[in-house]
PDB file of C-alpha atoms in Angstrom:
ATOM      1  CA  GLN A  25       1.679  19.046  -3.565  1.00  0.00           C
ATOM      2  CA  SER A  26       2.846  17.190  -6.062  1.00  0.00           C
ATOM      3  CA  VAL A  27       2.423  18.461 -10.038  1.00  0.00           C
ATOM      4  CA  LEU A  28       1.578  14.423 -10.847  1.00  0.00           C
ATOM      5  CA  THR A  29      -1.281  13.527  -8.852  1.00  0.00           C
ATOM      6  CA  GLN A  30      -1.329   9.345  -7.687  1.00  0.00           C
ATOM      7  CA  PRO A  31      -3.585   8.036  -5.104  1.00  0.00           C
ATOM      8  CA  PRO A  32      -1.513   7.578  -2.036  1.00  0.00           C
ATOM      9  CA  SER A  33      -2.917   4.192  -1.526  1.00  0.00           C
ATOM     10  CA  ALA A  34      -4.507   0.556  -3.577  1.00  0.00           C
ATOM     11  CA  SER A  35      -4.082  -2.482  -2.442  1.00  0.00           C
ATOM     12  CA  GLY A  36      -5.166  -6.135  -4.051  1.00  0.00           C
ATOM     13  CA  THR A  37      -4.996 -10.012  -2.826  1.00  0.00           C
ATOM     14  CA  PRO A  38      -2.648 -12.448  -4.936  1.00  0.00           C
ATOM     15  CA  GLY A  39      -3.138 -12.737  -8.293  1.00  0.00           C
ATOM     16  CA  GLN A  40      -5.644  -9.688  -8.674  1.00  0.00           C
ATOM     17  CA  ARG A  41      -4.749  -7.347 -11.543  1.00  0.00           C
ATOM     18  CA  VAL A  42      -4.637  -3.888  -9.485  1.00  0.00           C
ATOM     19  CA  THR A  43      -4.177  -0.221 -11.664  1.00  0.00           C
ATOM     20  CA  ILE A  44      -2.523   2.841 -10.382  1.00  0.00           C
ATOM     21  CA  SER A  45      -3.556   6.193 -11.744  1.00  0.00           C
ATOM     22  CA  CYS A  46      -1.163   9.806 -12.471  1.00  0.00           C
ATOM     23  CA  PHE A  47      -2.717  12.374 -13.570  1.00  0.00           C
ATOM     24  CA  GLY A  48      -0.747  15.499 -14.543  1.00  0.00           C
ATOM     25  CA  SER A  49      -1.250  18.264 -17.300  1.00  0.00           C
ATOM     26  CA  THR A  50      -0.810  19.005 -21.383  1.00  0.00           C
ATOM     27  CA  SER A  51       2.989  20.409 -19.778  1.00  0.00           C
ATOM     28  CA  ASN A  52       3.903  17.237 -18.531  1.00  0.00           C
ATOM     29  CA  ILE A  53       2.312  14.543 -19.425  1.00  0.00           C
ATOM     30  CA  GLY A  54       0.356  15.807 -21.817  1.00  0.00           C
ATOM     31  CA  SER A  55       3.849  16.340 -24.105  1.00  0.00           C
ATOM     32  CA  ALA A  56       6.167  13.599 -22.493  1.00  0.00           C
ATOM     33  CA  ASN A  57       6.670  10.786 -22.089  1.00  0.00           C
ATOM     34  CA  VAL A  58       5.918   9.152 -18.245  1.00  0.00           C
ATOM     35  CA  TYR A  59       7.922   6.750 -16.190  1.00  0.00           C
ATOM     36  CA  TRP A  60       7.375   4.779 -13.542  1.00  0.00           C
ATOM     37  CA  TYR A  61       9.196   3.446 -10.746  1.00  0.00           C
ATOM     38  CA  GLN A  62       9.099   1.095  -7.700  1.00  0.00           C
ATOM     39  CA  GLN A  63      11.136   1.288  -4.667  1.00  0.00           C
ATOM     40  CA  LEU A  64      10.521  -1.883  -2.124  1.00  0.00           C
ATOM     41  CA  PRO A  65      10.472  -1.363   1.936  1.00  0.00           C
ATOM     42  CA  GLY A  66      14.291  -0.017   2.683  1.00  0.00           C
ATOM     43  CA  THR A  67      15.028  -0.537  -0.147  1.00  0.00           C
ATOM     44  CA  ALA A  68      16.709   2.511  -3.491  1.00  0.00           C
ATOM     45  CA  PRO A  69      13.817   3.639  -6.203  1.00  0.00           C
ATOM     46  CA  LYS A  70      14.127   0.661  -9.695  1.00  0.00           C
ATOM     47  CA  PHE A  71      13.201   1.561 -13.011  1.00  0.00           C
ATOM     48  CA  LEU A  72       9.873  -0.230 -13.492  1.00  0.00           C
ATOM     49  CA  ILE A  73       8.386   1.380 -16.990  1.00  0.00           C
ATOM     50  CA  TYR A  74       9.826   3.896 -18.849  1.00  0.00           C
ATOM     51  CA  ARG A  75       8.818   5.625 -22.233  1.00  0.00           C
ATOM     52  CA  ASN A  76       5.414   5.180 -21.070  1.00  0.00           C
ATOM     53  CA  ASN A  77       5.238   1.420 -21.922  1.00  0.00           C
ATOM     54  CA  GLN A  78       8.491  -0.124 -22.246  1.00  0.00           C
ATOM     55  CA  ARG A  79      10.338  -2.689 -19.562  1.00  0.00           C
ATOM     56  CA  PRO A  80      13.897  -2.825 -18.640  1.00  0.00           C
ATOM     57  CA  SER A  81      14.916  -6.379 -19.212  1.00  0.00           C
ATOM     58  CA  GLY A  82      14.363  -8.298 -15.870  1.00  0.00           C
ATOM     59  CA  VAL A  83      11.091  -6.253 -15.163  1.00  0.00           C
ATOM     60  CA  PRO A  84       8.415  -9.099 -14.912  1.00  0.00           C
ATOM     61  CA  ASP A  85       5.825  -8.641 -18.266  1.00  0.00           C
ATOM     62  CA  ARG A  86       3.182  -8.495 -15.170  1.00  0.00           C
ATOM     63  CA  PHE A  87       4.112  -5.038 -14.938  1.00  0.00           C
ATOM     64  CA  SER A  88       2.705  -3.031 -17.832  1.00  0.00           C
ATOM     65  CA  GLY A  89       2.263   1.067 -18.756  1.00  0.00           C
ATOM     66  CA  SER A  90      -0.206   3.205 -20.538  1.00  0.00           C
ATOM     67  CA  LYS A  91      -0.860   6.772 -21.189  1.00  0.00           C
ATOM     68  CA  SER A  92      -3.330   8.809 -22.433  1.00  0.00           C
ATOM     69  CA  GLY A  93      -3.599  12.248 -23.349  1.00  0.00           C
ATOM     70  CA  THR A  94      -2.743  13.955 -19.983  1.00  0.00           C
ATOM     71  CA  SER A  95      -3.005  10.415 -17.362  1.00  0.00           C
ATOM     72  CA  ALA A  96      -0.833   7.455 -17.365  1.00  0.00           C
ATOM     73  CA  SER A  97      -1.807   4.242 -15.608  1.00  0.00           C
ATOM     74  CA  LEU A  98       0.242   1.389 -14.129  1.00  0.00           C
ATOM     75  CA  ALA A  99      -1.173  -2.295 -14.538  1.00  0.00           C
ATOM     76  CA  ILE A 100      -0.120  -4.886 -12.652  1.00  0.00           C
ATOM     77  CA  SER A 101      -1.226  -8.237 -13.414  1.00  0.00           C
ATOM     78  CA  GLY A 102      -1.441 -11.798 -10.931  1.00  0.00           C
ATOM     79  CA  LEU A 103      -0.154  -9.700  -7.403  1.00  0.00           C
ATOM     80  CA  ARG A 104       2.128 -11.171  -5.490  1.00  0.00           C
ATOM     81  CA  SER A 105       3.607  -9.890  -2.057  1.00  0.00           C
ATOM     82  CA  GLU A 106       6.600  -9.142  -3.585  1.00  0.00           C
ATOM     83  CA  ASP A 107       5.413  -6.297  -5.201  1.00  0.00           C
ATOM     84  CA  GLU A 108       3.917  -4.758  -2.112  1.00  0.00           C
ATOM     85  CA  ALA A 109       6.389  -1.492  -2.439  1.00  0.00           C
ATOM     86  CA  ASP A 110       5.454   1.987  -3.448  1.00  0.00           C
ATOM     87  CA  TYR A 111       5.111   2.984  -6.488  1.00  0.00           C
ATOM     88  CA  TYR A 112       5.691   6.182  -8.363  1.00  0.00           C
ATOM     89  CA  CYS A 113       5.348   8.271 -11.441  1.00  0.00           C
ATOM     90  CA  ALA A 114       7.574  10.913 -13.075  1.00  0.00           C
ATOM     91  CA  SER A 115       7.331  13.130 -16.117  1.00  0.00           C
ATOM     92  CA  TRP A 116       9.923  16.074 -17.530  1.00  0.00           C
ATOM     93  CA  ASP A 117       7.228  19.400 -17.286  1.00  0.00           C
ATOM     94  CA  ASP A 118       7.886  21.431 -20.148  1.00  0.00           C
ATOM     95  CA  GLY A 119       6.808  24.555 -18.194  1.00  0.00           C
ATOM     96  CA  LEU A 120       8.492  23.565 -14.855  1.00  0.00           C
ATOM     97  CA  SER A 121      11.563  23.002 -16.791  1.00  0.00           C
ATOM     98  CA  GLY A 122      12.052  20.374 -14.837  1.00  0.00           C
ATOM     99  CA  TRP A 123      11.173  16.553 -13.821  1.00  0.00           C
ATOM    100  CA  VAL A 124       7.501  15.963 -11.602  1.00  0.00           C
ATOM    101  CA  PHE A 125       6.680  12.964  -9.154  1.00  0.00           C
ATOM    102  CA  GLY A 126       3.853  11.972  -8.466  1.00  0.00           C
ATOM    103  CA  GLY A 127       3.687  11.698  -5.001  1.00  0.00           C
ATOM    104  CA  GLY A 128       3.539   8.585  -4.524  1.00  0.00           C
ATOM    105  CA  THR A 129       1.001   5.344  -4.029  1.00  0.00           C
ATOM    106  CA  LYS A 130       1.079   2.527  -1.540  1.00  0.00           C
ATOM    107  CA  LEU A 131       0.207  -0.269  -2.846  1.00  0.00           C
ATOM    108  CA  THR A 132      -0.856  -3.498  -0.441  1.00  0.00           C
ATOM    109  CA  VAL A 133      -0.839  -7.031  -1.094  1.00  0.00           C
ATOM    110  CA  LEU A 134      -4.059  -8.959   0.712  1.00  0.00           C
TER     111      LEU A 134
ATOM    112  CA  GLU B   3      26.407  -4.389 -15.659  1.00  0.00           C
ATOM    113  CA  VAL B   4      25.335  -0.453 -15.379  1.00  0.00           C
ATOM    114  CA  GLN B   5      26.406   1.011 -11.458  1.00  0.00           C
ATOM    115  CA  LEU B   6      25.438   3.914 -10.148  1.00  0.00           C
ATOM    116  CA  LEU B   7      27.293   5.143  -6.426  1.00  0.00           C
ATOM    117  CA  GLU B   8      27.080   8.115  -4.544  1.00  0.00           C
ATOM    118  CA  SER B   9      28.774   9.333  -1.876  1.00  0.00           C
ATOM    119  CA  GLY B  10      29.641  12.869   0.026  1.00  0.00           C
ATOM    120  CA  GLY B  11      26.776  12.247   2.437  1.00  0.00           C
ATOM    121  CA  GLY B  12      27.026  12.938   5.483  1.00  0.00           C
ATOM    122  CA  LEU B  13      25.383  15.510   9.307  1.00  0.00           C
ATOM    123  CA  VAL B  14      26.528  19.304   8.295  1.00  0.00           C
ATOM    124  CA  GLN B  15      25.725  21.967  10.602  1.00  0.00           C
ATOM    125  CA  PRO B  16      22.162  24.658   8.875  1.00  0.00           C
ATOM    126  CA  GLY B  17      24.290  26.857   6.212  1.00  0.00           C
ATOM    127  CA  GLY B  18      26.368  24.232   5.250  1.00  0.00           C
ATOM    128  CA  SER B  19      28.051  22.886   2.229  1.00  0.00           C
ATOM    129  CA  LEU B  20      29.143  19.919   0.717  1.00  0.00           C
ATOM    130  CA  ARG B  21      29.857  17.784  -1.957  1.00  0.00           C
ATOM    131  CA  LEU B  22      28.292  14.789  -3.516  1.00  0.00           C
ATOM    132  CA  SER B  23      29.387  12.925  -6.191  1.00  0.00           C
ATOM    133  CA  CYS B  24      27.954   9.671  -8.157  1.00  0.00           C
ATOM    134  CA  ALA B  25      30.431   7.669 -10.535  1.00  0.00           C
ATOM    135  CA  ALA B  26      28.629   5.576 -13.187  1.00  0.00           C
ATOM    136  CA  SER B  27      30.405   2.504 -15.004  1.00  0.00           C
ATOM    137  CA  GLY B  28      28.971  -0.038 -17.358  1.00  0.00           C
ATOM    138  CA  PHE B  29      27.551   2.747 -19.675  1.00  0.00           C
ATOM    139  CA  THR B  30      28.313   5.804 -21.531  1.00  0.00           C
ATOM    140  CA  PHE B  31      27.996   8.319 -19.400  1.00  0.00           C
ATOM    141  CA  SER B  32      28.849  11.337 -21.573  1.00  0.00           C
ATOM    142  CA  ASN B  33      25.710  10.782 -23.380  1.00  0.00           C
ATOM    143  CA  TYR B  34      22.918  10.545 -21.228  1.00  0.00           C
ATOM    144  CA  ALA B  35      21.362  13.613 -19.414  1.00  0.00           C
ATOM    145  CA  MET B  36      21.700  13.269 -15.803  1.00  0.00           C
ATOM    146  CA  ASN B  37      19.706  13.507 -12.460  1.00  0.00           C
ATOM    147  CA  TRP B  38      19.578  14.001  -8.975  1.00  0.00           C
ATOM    148  CA  VAL B  39      16.713  13.283  -6.889  1.00  0.00           C
ATOM    149  CA  ARG B  40      16.003  13.296  -3.902  1.00  0.00           C
ATOM    150  CA  GLN B  41      13.834  11.426  -0.405  1.00  0.00           C
ATOM    151  CA  ALA B  42      13.357  13.059   2.684  1.00  0.00           C
ATOM    152  CA  PRO B  43      13.042  10.262   5.542  1.00  0.00           C
ATOM    153  CA  GLY B  44       9.430   9.167   5.271  1.00  0.00           C
ATOM    154  CA  LYS B  45       8.257  11.232   2.589  1.00  0.00           C
ATOM    155  CA  GLY B  46       8.103  10.839  -1.527  1.00  0.00           C
ATOM    156  CA  LEU B  47      10.716  11.306  -4.319  1.00  0.00           C
ATOM    157  CA  GLU B  48      11.933  14.919  -5.219  1.00  0.00           C
ATOM    158  CA  TRP B  49      13.431  15.820  -8.080  1.00  0.00           C
ATOM    159  CA  VAL B  50      16.918  18.412  -7.261  1.00  0.00           C
ATOM    160  CA  SER B  51      18.364  18.931 -10.987  1.00  0.00           C
ATOM    161  CA  ALA B  52      19.912  17.917 -14.133  1.00  0.00           C
ATOM    162  CA  ILE B  53      22.161  18.377 -16.294  1.00  0.00           C
ATOM    163  CA  THR B  54      22.563  17.394 -20.125  1.00  0.00           C
ATOM    164  CA  GLY B  55      25.100  14.636 -21.466  1.00  0.00           C
ATOM    165  CA  SER B  56      27.789  17.355 -21.999  1.00  0.00           C
ATOM    166  CA  GLY B  57      27.501  19.242 -19.499  1.00  0.00           C
ATOM    167  CA  GLY B  58      26.262  22.498 -20.891  1.00  0.00           C
ATOM    168  CA  HIS B  59      22.699  23.189 -19.982  1.00  0.00           C
ATOM    169  CA  THR B  60      21.544  22.809 -16.355  1.00  0.00           C
ATOM    170  CA  TYR B  61      18.068  22.628 -14.430  1.00  0.00           C
ATOM    171  CA  TYR B  62      17.123  23.036 -10.826  1.00  0.00           C
ATOM    172  CA  ALA B  63      14.179  22.790  -8.767  1.00  0.00           C
ATOM    173  CA  ILE B  64      12.764  26.252  -7.890  1.00  0.00           C
ATOM    174  CA  SER B  65      13.682  24.455  -3.861  1.00  0.00           C
ATOM    175  CA  VAL B  66      17.339  24.220  -4.388  1.00  0.00           C
ATOM    176  CA  ARG B  67      17.732  27.378  -6.615  1.00  0.00           C
ATOM    177  CA  GLY B  68      20.293  29.410  -6.332  1.00  0.00           C
ATOM    178  CA  ARG B  69      22.102  27.457  -3.862  1.00  0.00           C
ATOM    179  CA  PHE B  70      22.724  24.239  -5.559  1.00  0.00           C
ATOM    180  CA  THR B  71      25.022  23.686  -8.385  1.00  0.00           C
ATOM    181  CA  ILE B  72      25.201  19.918 -10.238  1.00  0.00           C
ATOM    182  CA  SER B  73      28.564  19.234 -12.360  1.00  0.00           C
ATOM    183  CA  ARG B  74      29.769  17.067 -14.375  1.00  0.00           C
ATOM    184  CA  ASP B  75      33.373  15.149 -15.060  1.00  0.00           C
ATOM    185  CA  ASN B  76      33.138  12.959 -18.104  1.00  0.00           C
ATOM    186  CA  SER B  77      35.852  12.383 -17.834  1.00  0.00           C
ATOM    187  CA  LYS B  78      36.124  10.417 -15.138  1.00  0.00           C
ATOM    188  CA  ASN B  79      32.424   9.684 -15.324  1.00  0.00           C
ATOM    189  CA  THR B  80      31.664  11.075 -12.208  1.00  0.00           C
ATOM    190  CA  LEU B  81      28.369  13.626 -11.344  1.00  0.00           C
ATOM    191  CA  TYR B  82      28.468  16.320  -8.047  1.00  0.00           C
ATOM    192  CA  LEU B  83      26.158  18.476  -6.651  1.00  0.00           C
ATOM    193  CA  GLN B  84      27.307  21.000  -4.569  1.00  0.00           C
ATOM    194  CA  ILE B  85      25.325  22.063  -1.726  1.00  0.00           C
ATOM    195  CA  ASN B  86      25.527  25.613  -0.312  1.00  0.00           C
ATOM    196  CA  SER B  87      23.242  27.001   2.435  1.00  0.00           C
ATOM    197  CA  LEU B  88      22.320  23.729   3.654  1.00  0.00           C
ATOM    198  CA  ARG B  89      18.583  23.842   5.910  1.00  0.00           C
ATOM    199  CA  ALA B  90      17.010  21.651   7.598  1.00  0.00           C
ATOM    200  CA  GLU B  91      14.683  21.191   4.778  1.00  0.00           C
ATOM    201  CA  ASP B  92      17.283  19.694   3.101  1.00  0.00           C
ATOM    202  CA  THR B  93      17.957  16.657   4.658  1.00  0.00           C
ATOM    203  CA  ALA B  94      17.177  13.981   2.324  1.00  0.00           C
ATOM    204  CA  VAL B  95      19.048  10.504   0.779  1.00  0.00           C
ATOM    205  CA  TYR B  96      20.535  11.925  -2.174  1.00  0.00           C
ATOM    206  CA  TYR B  97      20.164   9.437  -5.290  1.00  0.00           C
ATOM    207  CA  CYS B  98      21.391   9.871  -8.742  1.00  0.00           C
ATOM    208  CA  ALA B  99      20.230   8.348 -11.803  1.00  0.00           C
ATOM    209  CA  PRO B 100      19.617   8.885 -15.840  1.00  0.00           C
ATOM    210  CA  LEU B 101      15.912   9.796 -15.145  1.00  0.00           C
ATOM    211  CA  GLY B 102      15.104   9.878 -19.366  1.00  0.00           C
ATOM    212  CA  TYR B 103      16.911   6.601 -19.389  1.00  0.00           C
ATOM    213  CA  CYS B 104      17.841   6.746 -22.626  1.00  0.00           C
ATOM    214  CA  ALA B 105      19.839   9.122 -25.414  1.00  0.00           C
ATOM    215  CA  GLY B 106      18.245   9.310 -28.372  1.00  0.00           C
ATOM    216  CA  ASP B 107      16.724   6.031 -29.572  1.00  0.00           C
ATOM    217  CA  THR B 108      19.796   3.922 -27.208  1.00  0.00           C
ATOM    218  CA  CYS B 109      18.589   2.987 -24.321  1.00  0.00           C
ATOM    219  CA  LEU B 110      19.820   2.119 -21.237  1.00  0.00           C
ATOM    220  CA  ASP B 111      18.964  -1.885 -19.804  1.00  0.00           C
ATOM    221  CA  PHE B 112      18.734  -1.776 -16.116  1.00  0.00           C
ATOM    222  CA  HIS B 113      16.522  -1.489 -13.185  1.00  0.00           C
ATOM    223  CA  SER B 114      18.285  -0.631  -9.900  1.00  0.00           C
ATOM    224  CA  TRP B 115      19.463   2.893  -8.672  1.00  0.00           C
ATOM    225  CA  GLY B 116      22.354   3.428  -6.426  1.00  0.00           C
ATOM    226  CA  GLN B 117      22.059   3.130  -3.039  1.00  0.00           C
ATOM    227  CA  GLY B 118      22.006   7.273  -2.339  1.00  0.00           C
ATOM    228  CA  THR B 119      23.181   9.624   0.332  1.00  0.00           C
ATOM    229  CA  LEU B 120      22.805  10.814   3.394  1.00  0.00           C
ATOM    230  CA  VAL B 121      22.651  14.559   3.948  1.00  0.00           C
ATOM    231  CA  THR B 122      21.358  15.232   7.416  1.00  0.00           C
ATOM    232  CA  VAL B 123      21.225  18.838   8.076  1.00  0.00           C
ATOM    233  CA  SER B 124      21.236  19.905  12.123  1.00  0.00           C
ATOM    234  CA  SER B 125      22.578  21.334  14.495  1.00  0.00           C
TER     235      SER B 125
END
């Protein structure tokens, strides 16, 4: 059971906009930044979003992050087949004195 | 270019020990807190341990506390994880990463983690 809650799966068709949610609490998302990672099949994770809504260079602006209260969202617009991957949210948890991850969301492009 | 290169994994019997290393380059290593994150086969990401940039503070997941020790040598730009009393449930790919991505107002600008190092605990 992960501290951060994500839907196990999401799907969309090419060109669509998809959002993935991440629910936490006041001890993590409510008081700390949220990060998103992308893991393509068979590869290592990659940084996708840092500090709630910032993108590393090289990450397309089709990917955007937002945070409100104790929840966060990752939005992917103009969905492409190469976006098919697992997506994880993470945040620092003051109560646990450690990082916590969501269980991951498997995105399927239909 | 930021690079992270993990090494030291392998096959070990239950109760055994390993020392994992992570060689970092392309950024001012000593400025950044570093972490170990693991992924068991077919499972999600699990945070294991963190250490501040100076090495003065360390943090551990409850599941590894007392068995794992994180450390760093800033003169060698290298992060370590000493793992003892290994259990079958420690079998995973272990990654190192600066999860916070920033040191104050200075943020890294890369997106790829290293490839990780596989630890397999089995008799």
